[in-house]
PDB file of C-alpha atoms and ligand atoms in Angstrom:
ATOM      1  CA  MET A   1     137.105  80.533 100.221  1.00 55.00           C
ATOM      2  CA  GLY A   2     134.529  80.158  97.447  1.00 57.00           C
ATOM      3  CA  ARG A   3     133.487  82.693  94.862  1.00 75.00           C
ATOM      4  CA  LYS A   4     130.324  84.663  95.707  1.00 91.00           C
ATOM      5  CA  VAL A   5     127.082  82.867  94.874  1.00 96.00           C
ATOM      6  CA  THR A   6     124.568  85.196  93.215  1.00 96.00           C
ATOM      7  CA  LYS A   7     122.495  82.881  91.016  1.00 97.00           C
ATOM      8  CA  ALA A   8     120.005  80.240  92.047  1.00 98.00           C
ATOM      9  CA  ILE A   9     118.269  77.624  89.935  1.00 98.00           C
ATOM     10  CA  PHE A  10     114.726  76.611  90.879  1.00 98.00           C
ATOM     11  CA  PRO A  11     113.791  73.388  89.091  1.00 97.00           C
ATOM     12  CA  VAL A  12     109.991  73.526  88.878  1.00 96.00           C
ATOM     13  CA  ALA A  13     109.375  71.380  85.823  1.00 95.00           C
ATOM     14  CA  GLY A  14     108.124  68.251  87.624  1.00 91.00           C
ATOM     15  CA  LEU A  15     104.614  66.961  87.019  1.00 88.00           C
ATOM     16  CA  GLY A  16     103.496  67.157  90.641  1.00 91.00           C
ATOM     17  CA  THR A  17     101.421  63.992  90.307  1.00 93.00           C
ATOM     18  CA  ARG A  18     101.083  63.570  94.066  1.00 96.00           C
ATOM     19  CA  PHE A  19      98.807  66.600  94.105  1.00 96.00           C
ATOM     20  CA  LEU A  20      96.446  65.547  91.339  1.00 96.00           C
ATOM     21  CA  PRO A  21      93.826  66.611  90.486  1.00 96.00           C
ATOM     22  CA  THR A  22      94.853  70.121  91.677  1.00 94.00           C
ATOM     23  CA  THR A  23      98.032  70.031  89.602  1.00 92.00           C
ATOM     24  CA  LYS A  24      96.005  69.408  86.435  1.00 91.00           C
ATOM     25  CA  SER A  25      95.872  73.183  86.098  1.00 90.00           C
ATOM     26  CA  ILE A  26      97.781  74.693  89.033  1.00 93.00           C
ATOM     27  CA  PRO A  27     101.553  74.260  89.342  1.00 94.00           C
ATOM     28  CA  LYS A  28     102.503  72.595  92.622  1.00 94.00           C
ATOM     29  CA  GLU A  29     104.732  75.573  93.438  1.00 95.00           C
ATOM     30  CA  MET A  30     101.651  77.809  93.549  1.00 96.00           C
ATOM     31  CA  LEU A  31     100.045  75.814  96.363  1.00 96.00           C
ATOM     32  CA  SER A  32      99.730  78.052  99.356  1.00 96.00           C
ATOM     33  CA  LEU A  33     100.878  77.621 102.953  1.00 97.00           C
ATOM     34  CA  VAL A  34      98.405  79.845 104.841  1.00 96.00           C
ATOM     35  CA  ASP A  35      98.435  82.622 102.207  1.00 95.00           C
ATOM     36  CA  LYS A  36     101.820  82.464 100.506  1.00 96.00           C
ATOM     37  CA  PRO A  37     102.702  80.130  97.618  1.00 97.00           C
ATOM     38  CA  LEU A  38     105.582  77.689  98.023  1.00 97.00           C
ATOM     39  CA  ILE A  39     107.549  79.573  95.389  1.00 96.00           C
ATOM     40  CA  GLN A  40     107.493  82.753  97.475  1.00 96.00           C
ATOM     41  CA  TYR A  41     108.964  80.954 100.496  1.00 97.00           C
ATOM     42  CA  ALA A  42     111.808  79.768  98.262  1.00 97.00           C
ATOM     43  CA  ILE A  43     112.405  83.214  96.754  1.00 96.00           C
ATOM     44  CA  ASP A  44     112.403  84.884 100.168  1.00 96.00           C
ATOM     45  CA  GLU A  45     114.966  82.394 101.435  1.00 97.00           C
ATOM     46  CA  ALA A  46     117.192  82.884  98.389  1.00 97.00           C
ATOM     47  CA  ARG A  47     117.004  86.669  98.642  1.00 96.00           C
ATOM     48  CA  ALA A  48     117.968  86.548 102.303  1.00 95.00           C
ATOM     49  CA  ALA A  49     121.039  84.552 101.268  1.00 96.00           C
ATOM     50  CA  GLY A  50     122.145  87.258  98.823  1.00 96.00           C
ATOM     51  CA  ILE A  51     120.897  85.672  95.583  1.00 97.00           C
ATOM     52  CA  LYS A  52     120.368  88.290  92.878  1.00 96.00           C
ATOM     53  CA  GLU A  53     119.394  86.220  89.838  1.00 96.00           C
ATOM     54  CA  PHE A  54     116.655  83.631  89.864  1.00 97.00           C
ATOM     55  CA  ILE A  55     116.505  80.960  87.172  1.00 97.00           C
ATOM     56  CA  PHE A  56     113.320  78.926  86.901  1.00 97.00           C
ATOM     57  CA  VAL A  57     113.366  75.685  84.972  1.00 97.00           C
ATOM     58  CA  THR A  58     109.728  75.327  83.993  1.00 95.00           C
ATOM     59  CA  SER A  59     107.612  73.168  81.729  1.00 93.00           C
ATOM     60  CA  ARG A  60     104.202  73.092  80.069  1.00 88.00           C
ATOM     61  CA  GLY A  61     101.367  74.275  82.245  1.00 85.00           C
ATOM     62  CA  LYS A  62     103.462  76.478  84.537  1.00 88.00           C
ATOM     63  CA  GLY A  63     102.044  79.757  83.211  1.00 88.00           C
ATOM     64  CA  ALA A  64     100.563  80.749  86.583  1.00 90.00           C
ATOM     65  CA  LEU A  65     104.045  80.575  88.050  1.00 90.00           C
ATOM     66  CA  GLU A  66     105.460  82.986  85.469  1.00 89.00           C
ATOM     67  CA  ASP A  67     102.525  85.380  85.857  1.00 89.00           C
ATOM     68  CA  TYR A  68     102.947  85.404  89.616  1.00 91.00           C
ATOM     69  CA  PHE A  69     106.087  87.525  89.370  1.00 89.00           C
ATOM     70  CA  ASP A  70     104.549  90.195  87.159  1.00 86.00           C
ATOM     71  CA  HIS A  71     103.929  93.430  89.032  1.00 86.00           C
ATOM     72  CA  ALA A  72     100.217  93.813  89.763  1.00 87.00           C
ATOM     73  CA  HIS A  73      99.908  97.537  88.970  1.00 89.00           C
ATOM     74  CA  GLU A  74      96.092  97.724  89.002  1.00 90.00           C
ATOM     75  CA  LEU A  75      95.848  95.855  92.275  1.00 90.00           C
ATOM     76  CA  GLU A  76      98.583  98.016  93.808  1.00 91.00           C
ATOM     77  CA  SER A  77      96.882 101.271  92.877  1.00 92.00           C
ATOM     78  CA  SER A  78      93.486 100.059  94.070  1.00 92.00           C
ATOM     79  CA  LEU A  79      94.960  99.043  97.456  1.00 91.00           C
ATOM     80  CA  LYS A  80      96.747 102.373  97.621  1.00 91.00           C
ATOM     81  CA  LYS A  81      93.543 104.302  96.898  1.00 92.00           C
ATOM     82  CA  SER A  82      91.621 102.439  99.566  1.00 92.00           C
ATOM     83  CA  GLY A  83      94.428 102.967 102.087  1.00 91.00           C
ATOM     84  CA  LYS A  84      95.130  99.242 102.600  1.00 92.00           C
ATOM     85  CA  THR A  85      98.790  99.839 103.283  1.00 91.00           C
ATOM     86  CA  GLU A  86      99.459  96.506 104.990  1.00 90.00           C
ATOM     87  CA  LEU A  87      98.187  94.524 102.009  1.00 92.00           C
ATOM     88  CA  LEU A  88     100.086  96.840  99.704  1.00 93.00           C
ATOM     89  CA  GLU A  89     103.289  96.028 101.581  1.00 91.00           C
ATOM     90  CA  ILE A  90     102.611  92.285 101.292  1.00 91.00           C
ATOM     91  CA  LEU A  91     102.048  92.654  97.575  1.00 89.00           C
ATOM     92  CA  ARG A  92     105.117  94.821  97.015  1.00 89.00           C
ATOM     93  CA  ALA A  93     107.321  92.361  98.867  1.00 88.00           C
ATOM     94  CA  THR A  94     106.660  89.906  96.032  1.00 89.00           C
ATOM     95  CA  ASN A  95     107.848  92.303  93.318  1.00 88.00           C
ATOM     96  CA  MET A  96     111.003  91.268  91.533  1.00 88.00           C
ATOM     97  CA  GLU A  97     113.367  93.574  89.737  1.00 87.00           C
ATOM     98  CA  SER A  98     113.079  93.520  85.924  1.00 86.00           C
ATOM     99  CA  GLY A  99     115.601  91.121  84.462  1.00 89.00           C
ATOM    100  CA  ALA A 100     116.248  89.329  87.740  1.00 93.00           C
ATOM    101  CA  ILE A 101     114.176  86.312  86.740  1.00 94.00           C
ATOM    102  CA  ALA A 102     114.839  83.996  83.825  1.00 95.00           C
ATOM    103  CA  TYR A 103     112.605  81.163  82.683  1.00 95.00           C
ATOM    104  CA  ILE A 104     114.047  78.187  80.861  1.00 95.00           C
ATOM    105  CA  ARG A 105     111.982  75.270  79.621  1.00 95.00           C
ATOM    106  CA  GLN A 106     112.689  71.638  80.329  1.00 95.00           C
ATOM    107  CA  HIS A 107     110.952  69.926  77.454  1.00 91.00           C
ATOM    108  CA  LYS A 108     110.705  66.524  79.077  1.00 90.00           C
ATOM    109  CA  ALA A 109     110.841  65.576  82.764  1.00 89.00           C
ATOM    110  CA  LEU A 110     114.153  63.732  82.536  1.00 90.00           C
ATOM    111  CA  GLY A 111     115.068  64.168  86.176  1.00 92.00           C
ATOM    112  CA  LEU A 112     116.397  66.788  88.565  1.00 94.00           C
ATOM    113  CA  GLY A 113     119.929  66.661  87.132  1.00 95.00           C
ATOM    114  CA  HIS A 114     118.565  67.279  83.664  1.00 95.00           C
ATOM    115  CA  ALA A 115     116.456  70.202  84.910  1.00 96.00           C
ATOM    116  CA  VAL A 116     119.559  71.833  86.424  1.00 97.00           C
ATOM    117  CA  TRP A 117     121.531  71.159  83.237  1.00 96.00           C
ATOM    118  CA  CYS A 118     118.864  73.059  81.248  1.00 96.00           C
ATOM    119  CA  ALA A 119     120.082  76.268  82.926  1.00 96.00           C
ATOM    120  CA  ARG A 120     123.729  75.803  81.870  1.00 96.00           C
ATOM    121  CA  ARG A 121     123.840  78.683  79.375  1.00 95.00           C
ATOM    122  CA  LEU A 122     122.778  81.175  82.016  1.00 96.00           C
ATOM    123  CA  LEU A 123     125.870  80.518  84.104  1.00 95.00           C
ATOM    124  CA  SER A 124     129.470  81.294  83.282  1.00 92.00           C
ATOM    125  CA  ASP A 125     132.034  78.482  83.283  1.00 90.00           C
ATOM    126  CA  ASP A 126     133.654  79.451  86.566  1.00 92.00           C
ATOM    127  CA  GLU A 127     130.570  80.366  88.544  1.00 95.00           C
ATOM    128  CA  PRO A 128     129.237  78.443  91.575  1.00 97.00           C
ATOM    129  CA  PHE A 129     125.451  78.398  91.852  1.00 98.00           C
ATOM    130  CA  ALA A 130     122.659  77.473  94.237  1.00 98.00           C
ATOM    131  CA  VAL A 131     119.851  75.012  93.566  1.00 98.00           C
ATOM    132  CA  VAL A 132     116.652  75.368  95.578  1.00 98.00           C
ATOM    133  CA  LEU A 133     113.855  72.798  95.533  1.00 98.00           C
ATOM    134  CA  THR A 134     110.639  74.602  96.351  1.00 97.00           C
ATOM    135  CA  ASP A 135     109.062  71.389  97.689  1.00 96.00           C
ATOM    136  CA  ASP A 136     111.312  71.634 100.711  1.00 98.00           C
ATOM    137  CA  VAL A 137     110.082  74.470 102.880  1.00 98.00           C
ATOM    138  CA  ILE A 138     112.359  75.216 105.797  1.00 97.00           C
ATOM    139  CA  GLN A 139     111.703  77.174 108.961  1.00 95.00           C
ATOM    140  CA  GLY A 140     115.101  78.331 110.120  1.00 93.00           C
ATOM    141  CA  GLU A 141     116.857  81.379 111.497  1.00 93.00           C
ATOM    142  CA  PRO A 142     118.945  82.427 109.698  1.00 96.00           C
ATOM    143  CA  PRO A 143     117.218  80.854 106.691  1.00 97.00           C
ATOM    144  CA  CYS A 144     118.773  77.566 105.528  1.00 97.00           C
ATOM    145  CA  LEU A 145     120.391  78.847 102.321  1.00 98.00           C
ATOM    146  CA  GLN A 146     122.029  81.681 104.253  1.00 97.00           C
ATOM    147  CA  GLN A 147     123.446  79.190 106.756  1.00 98.00           C
ATOM    148  CA  MET A 148     124.825  77.259 103.798  1.00 97.00           C
ATOM    149  CA  ILE A 149     126.375  80.308 102.140  1.00 97.00           C
ATOM    150  CA  GLU A 150     128.048  81.223 105.430  1.00 96.00           C
ATOM    151  CA  ALA A 151     129.468  77.699 105.743  1.00 96.00           C
ATOM    152  CA  TYR A 152     130.465  77.634 102.056  1.00 96.00           C
ATOM    153  CA  ASP A 153     132.323  80.938 102.442  1.00 94.00           C
ATOM    154  CA  GLU A 154     134.654  79.032 104.768  1.00 93.00           C
ATOM    155  CA  THR A 155     134.892  75.734 102.924  1.00 95.00           C
ATOM    156  CA  GLY A 156     134.479  76.393  99.185  1.00 94.00           C
ATOM    157  CA  GLY A 157     133.790  73.246  97.144  1.00 95.00           C
ATOM    158  CA  SER A 158     130.165  72.124  96.972  1.00 97.00           C
ATOM    159  CA  MET A 159     127.737  72.075  99.871  1.00 97.00           C
ATOM    160  CA  VAL A 160     124.465  70.196 100.337  1.00 98.00           C
ATOM    161  CA  ALA A 161     121.902  70.623 103.125  1.00 98.00           C
ATOM    162  CA  THR A 162     121.536  67.510 105.247  1.00 98.00           C
ATOM    163  CA  MET A 163     119.422  66.215 108.077  1.00 97.00           C
ATOM    164  CA  GLU A 164     119.382  63.055 110.162  1.00 95.00           C
ATOM    165  CA  VAL A 165     116.667  60.594 109.169  1.00 95.00           C
ATOM    166  CA  ALA A 166     115.504  57.297 110.669  1.00 93.00           C
ATOM    167  CA  ALA A 167     117.135  54.225 109.103  1.00 91.00           C
ATOM    168  CA  ASP A 168     113.879  53.062 107.506  1.00 91.00           C
ATOM    169  CA  LYS A 169     113.416  56.456 105.806  1.00 91.00           C
ATOM    170  CA  ALA A 170     116.904  56.739 104.259  1.00 93.00           C
ATOM    171  CA  SER A 171     115.888  54.898 101.088  1.00 91.00           C
ATOM    172  CA  SER A 172     113.738  57.882 100.052  1.00 91.00           C
ATOM    173  CA  TYR A 173     116.673  60.305  99.961  1.00 93.00           C
ATOM    174  CA  GLY A 174     120.138  60.899  98.637  1.00 93.00           C
ATOM    175  CA  VAL A 175     122.451  59.848 101.502  1.00 95.00           C
ATOM    176  CA  LEU A 176     125.999  60.969 102.332  1.00 96.00           C
ATOM    177  CA  ASP A 177     128.917  58.674 103.007  1.00 95.00           C
ATOM    178  CA  ILE A 178     130.896  60.606 105.598  1.00 95.00           C
ATOM    179  CA  ALA A 179     134.681  60.951 105.484  1.00 94.00           C
ATOM    180  CA  GLU A 180     135.059  63.466 108.295  1.00 94.00           C
ATOM    181  CA  ASP A 181     132.497  64.752 110.807  1.00 94.00           C
ATOM    182  CA  MET A 182     133.307  68.262 111.970  1.00 94.00           C
ATOM    183  CA  GLY A 183     130.050  68.860 113.829  1.00 92.00           C
ATOM    184  CA  ALA A 184     127.751  71.105 111.823  1.00 95.00           C
ATOM    185  CA  ILE A 185     129.766  70.418 108.665  1.00 97.00           C
ATOM    186  CA  VAL A 186     130.719  66.997 107.336  1.00 97.00           C
ATOM    187  CA  ARG A 187     133.031  66.143 104.479  1.00 97.00           C
ATOM    188  CA  ALA A 188     131.565  63.524 102.149  1.00 96.00           C
ATOM    189  CA  LYS A 189     133.432  60.640 100.565  1.00 96.00           C
ATOM    190  CA  GLY A 190     130.389  59.452  98.652  1.00 94.00           C
ATOM    191  CA  MET A 191     126.745  60.150  97.926  1.00 93.00           C
ATOM    192  CA  VAL A 192     124.124  57.556  97.027  1.00 91.00           C
ATOM    193  CA  GLU A 193     120.656  58.241  95.612  1.00 89.00           C
ATOM    194  CA  LYS A 194     117.870  56.275  97.329  1.00 90.00           C
ATOM    195  CA  PRO A 195     120.012  53.434  98.766  1.00 91.00           C
ATOM    196  CA  ALA A 196     118.300  50.041  99.073  1.00 90.00           C
ATOM    197  CA  LYS A 197     116.966  49.419 102.604  1.00 89.00           C
ATOM    198  CA  GLY A 198     119.786  48.609 105.015  1.00 88.00           C
ATOM    199  CA  THR A 199     122.584  49.689 102.661  1.00 91.00           C
ATOM    200  CA  GLN A 200     122.670  53.410 103.496  1.00 92.00           C
ATOM    201  CA  PRO A 201     126.212  54.625 104.282  1.00 93.00           C
ATOM    202  CA  SER A 202     124.923  56.972 107.039  1.00 94.00           C
ATOM    203  CA  ASN A 203     121.706  58.493 108.333  1.00 94.00           C
ATOM    204  CA  LEU A 204     122.511  61.927 106.848  1.00 96.00           C
ATOM    205  CA  ALA A 205     119.981  62.599 104.110  1.00 97.00           C
ATOM    206  CA  VAL A 206     120.370  65.310 101.505  1.00 97.00           C
ATOM    207  CA  ILE A 207     117.460  67.722 101.167  1.00 97.00           C
ATOM    208  CA  GLY A 208     116.622  70.335  98.564  1.00 97.00           C
ATOM    209  CA  ARG A 209     119.268  73.030  99.005  1.00 98.00           C
ATOM    210  CA  TYR A 210     122.597  72.907  97.205  1.00 98.00           C
ATOM    211  CA  ILE A 211     125.545  75.178  96.521  1.00 98.00           C
ATOM    212  CA  LEU A 212     127.400  73.673  93.608  1.00 98.00           C
ATOM    213  CA  ALA A 213     130.810  74.172  92.082  1.00 97.00           C
ATOM    214  CA  PRO A 214     130.803  74.976  88.339  1.00 96.00           C
ATOM    215  CA  THR A 215     132.343  71.547  87.673  1.00 96.00           C
ATOM    216  CA  VAL A 216     129.013  69.942  88.682  1.00 97.00           C
ATOM    217  CA  MET A 217     127.561  71.439  85.506  1.00 96.00           C
ATOM    218  CA  THR A 218     130.435  69.930  83.524  1.00 94.00           C
ATOM    219  CA  ASN A 219     129.592  66.552  85.102  1.00 95.00           C
ATOM    220  CA  LEU A 220     125.941  66.973  84.107  1.00 94.00           C
ATOM    221  CA  ASN A 221     127.082  67.674  80.554  1.00 90.00           C
ATOM    222  CA  LYS A 222     128.913  64.359  80.510  1.00 86.00           C
ATOM    223  CA  LEU A 223     125.990  62.486  82.087  1.00 83.00           C
ATOM    224  CA  LYS A 224     123.676  64.007  79.498  1.00 73.00           C
ATOM    225  CA  GLN A 225     125.772  62.514  76.731  1.00 67.00           C
ATOM    226  CA  GLY A 226     125.900  59.067  78.332  1.00 62.00           C
ATOM    227  CA  ALA A 227     122.406  58.732  79.747  1.00 57.00           C
ATOM    228  CA  GLY A 228     119.329  57.147  78.310  1.00 62.00           C
ATOM    229  CA  GLY A 229     116.802  57.822  81.066  1.00 75.00           C
ATOM    230  CA  GLU A 230     116.696  60.160  84.075  1.00 83.00           C
ATOM    231  CA  ILE A 231     119.719  62.288  84.931  1.00 89.00           C
ATOM    232  CA  GLN A 232     120.330  62.470  88.674  1.00 91.00           C
ATOM    233  CA  LEU A 233     121.851  65.507  90.325  1.00 94.00           C
ATOM    234  CA  THR A 234     123.241  63.147  92.963  1.00 94.00           C
ATOM    235  CA  ASP A 235     125.380  61.387  90.350  1.00 93.00           C
ATOM    236  CA  ALA A 236     126.898  64.686  89.198  1.00 95.00           C
ATOM    237  CA  ILE A 237     127.742  65.595  92.820  1.00 96.00           C
ATOM    238  CA  ALA A 238     129.123  62.126  93.560  1.00 95.00           C
ATOM    239  CA  GLU A 239     131.412  62.575  90.549  1.00 95.00           C
ATOM    240  CA  GLU A 240     132.930  65.631  92.225  1.00 96.00           C
ATOM    241  CA  ILE A 241     134.008  63.438  95.114  1.00 96.00           C
ATOM    242  CA  GLU A 242     135.424  60.805  92.763  1.00 95.00           C
ATOM    243  CA  ALA A 243     137.429  63.540  91.009  1.00 96.00           C
ATOM    244  CA  GLY A 244     138.924  64.517  94.390  1.00 96.00           C
ATOM    245  CA  ARG A 245     137.001  67.762  94.807  1.00 96.00           C
ATOM    246  CA  ASP A 246     135.373  68.776  98.086  1.00 97.00           C
ATOM    247  CA  VAL A 247     131.724  68.083  98.825  1.00 97.00           C
ATOM    248  CA  PHE A 248     130.396  69.032 102.228  1.00 98.00           C
ATOM    249  CA  GLY A 249     127.111  68.482 104.019  1.00 97.00           C
ATOM    250  CA  LEU A 250     125.678  71.036 106.409  1.00 98.00           C
ATOM    251  CA  ARG A 251     123.489  69.986 109.309  1.00 97.00           C
ATOM    252  CA  PHE A 252     121.353  73.099 109.064  1.00 97.00           C
ATOM    253  CA  ARG A 253     119.446  74.457 112.043  1.00 97.00           C
ATOM    254  CA  GLY A 254     115.724  74.439 111.374  1.00 96.00           C
ATOM    255  CA  GLN A 255     112.686  72.399 110.533  1.00 97.00           C
ATOM    256  CA  ARG A 256     112.165  71.066 107.023  1.00 97.00           C
ATOM    257  CA  PHE A 257     108.784  70.171 105.584  1.00 98.00           C
ATOM    258  CA  ASP A 258     108.432  67.981 102.520  1.00 97.00           C
ATOM    259  CA  CYS A 259     105.688  69.933 100.796  1.00 97.00           C
ATOM    260  CA  GLY A 260     105.933  67.671  97.749  1.00 96.00           C
ATOM    261  CA  SER A 261     104.013  65.092  99.833  1.00 96.00           C
ATOM    262  CA  LYS A 262     100.503  65.524 101.168  1.00 97.00           C
ATOM    263  CA  ALA A 263     101.420  64.687 104.764  1.00 97.00           C
ATOM    264  CA  GLY A 264     104.362  67.112 104.721  1.00 97.00           C
ATOM    265  CA  PHE A 265     102.237  69.829 103.198  1.00 98.00           C
ATOM    266  CA  LEU A 266      99.585  69.456 105.910  1.00 97.00           C
ATOM    267  CA  GLN A 267     102.231  69.543 108.640  1.00 97.00           C
ATOM    268  CA  ALA A 268     103.699  72.710 107.157  1.00 98.00           C
ATOM    269  CA  THR A 269     100.253  74.293 107.022  1.00 97.00           C
ATOM    270  CA  VAL A 270      99.839  73.642 110.751  1.00 97.00           C
ATOM    271  CA  ALA A 271     103.347  74.887 111.604  1.00 96.00           C
ATOM    272  CA  PHE A 272     103.075  78.091 109.571  1.00 96.00           C
ATOM    273  CA  GLY A 273      99.499  78.682 110.736  1.00 95.00           C
ATOM    274  CA  LEU A 274     100.662  78.486 114.351  1.00 95.00           C
ATOM    275  CA  GLU A 275     103.350  81.091 113.623  1.00 94.00           C
ATOM    276  CA  ARG A 276     100.759  83.699 112.694  1.00 94.00           C
ATOM    277  CA  GLU A 277      99.817  85.988 115.542  1.00 94.00           C
ATOM    278  CA  GLU A 278      96.398  86.746 114.042  1.00 94.00           C
ATOM    279  CA  LEU A 279      95.487  83.056 113.643  1.00 95.00           C
ATOM    280  CA  LYS A 280      97.304  81.370 116.472  1.00 94.00           C
ATOM    281  CA  ASP A 281      94.705  81.433 119.266  1.00 96.00           C
ATOM    282  CA  GLU A 282      91.763  80.277 117.192  1.00 96.00           C
ATOM    283  CA  PHE A 283      93.890  77.650 115.466  1.00 95.00           C
ATOM    284  CA  VAL A 284      95.325  76.203 118.691  1.00 95.00           C
ATOM    285  CA  GLU A 285      91.840  75.935 120.130  1.00 96.00           C
ATOM    286  CA  TYR A 286      90.639  74.140 117.021  1.00 96.00           C
ATOM    287  CA  LEU A 287      93.568  71.714 117.079  1.00 95.00           C
ATOM    288  CA  HIS A 288      92.867  70.928 120.744  1.00 95.00           C
ATOM    289  CA  GLN A 289      89.210  70.257 119.957  1.00 95.00           C
ATOM    290  CA  VAL A 290      90.053  67.975 117.052  1.00 94.00           C
ATOM    291  CA  THR A 291      92.587  66.029 119.105  1.00 94.00           C
ATOM    292  CA  ALA A 292      90.168  65.669 122.023  1.00 94.00           C
ATOM    293  CA  MET A 293      87.399  64.469 119.708  1.00 92.00           C
ATOM    294  CA  ARG A 294      89.680  61.907 118.103  1.00 91.00           C
ATOM    295  CA  ARG A 295      90.806  60.631 121.504  1.00 91.00           C
ATOM    296  CA  ALA A 296      87.220  60.342 122.683  1.00 91.00           C
ATOM    297  CA  ALA A 297      86.293  58.384 119.560  1.00 88.00           C
ATOM    298  CA  GLU A 298      89.099  55.875 120.074  1.00 82.00           C
TER     299      GLU A 298
HETATM  300  P1  UTP B 301     109.778  65.296  92.417  1.00 92.23           P
HETATM  301  O1  UTP B 301     110.517  64.035  92.491  1.00 92.23           O
HETATM  302  O2  UTP B 301     109.056  65.752  93.625  1.00 92.23           O
HETATM  303  O3  UTP B 301     108.742  65.164  91.198  1.00 92.23           O
HETATM  304  O4  UTP B 301     110.785  66.427  91.922  1.00 92.23           O
HETATM  305  P2  UTP B 301     107.475  66.036  90.837  1.00 92.23           P
HETATM  306  O5  UTP B 301     107.132  65.748  89.430  1.00 92.23           O
HETATM  307  O6  UTP B 301     107.684  67.478  91.167  1.00 92.23           O
HETATM  308  O7  UTP B 301     106.312  65.530  91.802  1.00 92.23           O
HETATM  309  P3  UTP B 301     105.503  64.146  91.853  1.00 92.23           P
HETATM  310  O8  UTP B 301     106.449  63.147  92.435  1.00 92.23           O
HETATM  311  O9  UTP B 301     105.038  63.800  90.477  1.00 92.23           O
HETATM  312  O10 UTP B 301     104.349  64.461  92.762  1.00 92.23           O
HETATM  313  C1  UTP B 301     111.632  67.124  92.808  1.00 92.23           C
HETATM  314  C2  UTP B 301     111.901  68.514  92.247  1.00 92.23           C
HETATM  315  O11 UTP B 301     112.591  68.430  91.002  1.00 92.23           O
HETATM  316  C3  UTP B 301     111.884  69.088  89.976  1.00 92.23           C
HETATM  317  C4  UTP B 301     110.442  69.157  90.474  1.00 92.23           C
HETATM  318  O12 UTP B 301     109.756  70.248  89.915  1.00 92.23           O
HETATM  319  C5  UTP B 301     110.629  69.304  91.971  1.00 92.23           C
HETATM  320  O13 UTP B 301     110.914  70.647  92.346  1.00 92.23           O
HETATM  321  N1  UTP B 301     112.019  68.294  88.723  1.00 92.23           N
HETATM  322  C6  UTP B 301     111.981  66.943  88.769  1.00 92.23           C
HETATM  323  C7  UTP B 301     112.209  68.944  87.525  1.00 92.23           C
HETATM  324  O14 UTP B 301     112.241  70.193  87.464  1.00 92.23           O
HETATM  325  N2  UTP B 301     112.368  68.186  86.395  1.00 92.23           N
HETATM  326  C8  UTP B 301     112.339  66.838  86.411  1.00 92.23           C
HETATM  327  O15 UTP B 301     112.501  66.224  85.343  1.00 92.23           O
HETATM  328  C9  UTP B 301     112.140  66.197  87.635  1.00 92.23           C
END
């Protein structure tokens, strides 16, 4: 039984080059699926999982992201005056309690592991923590991080979210080497970052949700001292396994979209658009028309 997880780290210091030129001035995390920025999807998921403190690892040019969580008093009172209660509710749902959010800077994009390590002073030595990558947007019920917390409550150790991928896609992910397959949960005996084609130990890829034992931070500390270039979170998790500590993978129930890529972002836009009652009919009709036109042109 693990200790309660109440803090989550959101590494948002990457350059977001795949979305240039937009990301010249807008952080990738502020890109919107229908009408809600990626960061809000991540926060909502973390809140549903019982997270109380939200640590953002940011970098230069992420000002819009910090401003987003300020309460919009003028806007709220104007919506209130004009009786737009539904919009007011939407706005209020984004309000965060004072002191619940911390921003830490990563001064150089030295990798995901390094970004997580930047938050070390905001965690106590014996505290497990969650890491949420906002690029991965997940439709799931209950939300993915909650599924993970429920599984972690039984297993303890560290837990990563996993999904099956085709063999030719495995080289884009961290991949688990499986010691024991218990169905939804697997116990890992290794973890490899972006294995060369054909060398992947399984087809279970790790995606952007983690619950990590405090010792992972200790491992990152060590890697920081030894490393010249990028510091990989995968290496710090793999070290847990080498030290004989438990690392599990959860086959979560839900659909994950890689919103760090253009194709994934477009797919998510379609999926979330179709979920909206007020948009669904018009959108379905449009998609049918587009598909029919493309077929006719072929
Ligand atoms: P990505 O590999 O997607 O990199 O990072 P990126 O810079 O965000 O995007 P591209 O590839 O240039 O388009 C995965 C996650 O890790 C964070 C990113 O913000 C993203 O959430 N990250 C990555 C950091 O916070 N710091 C880093 O040094 C690297």
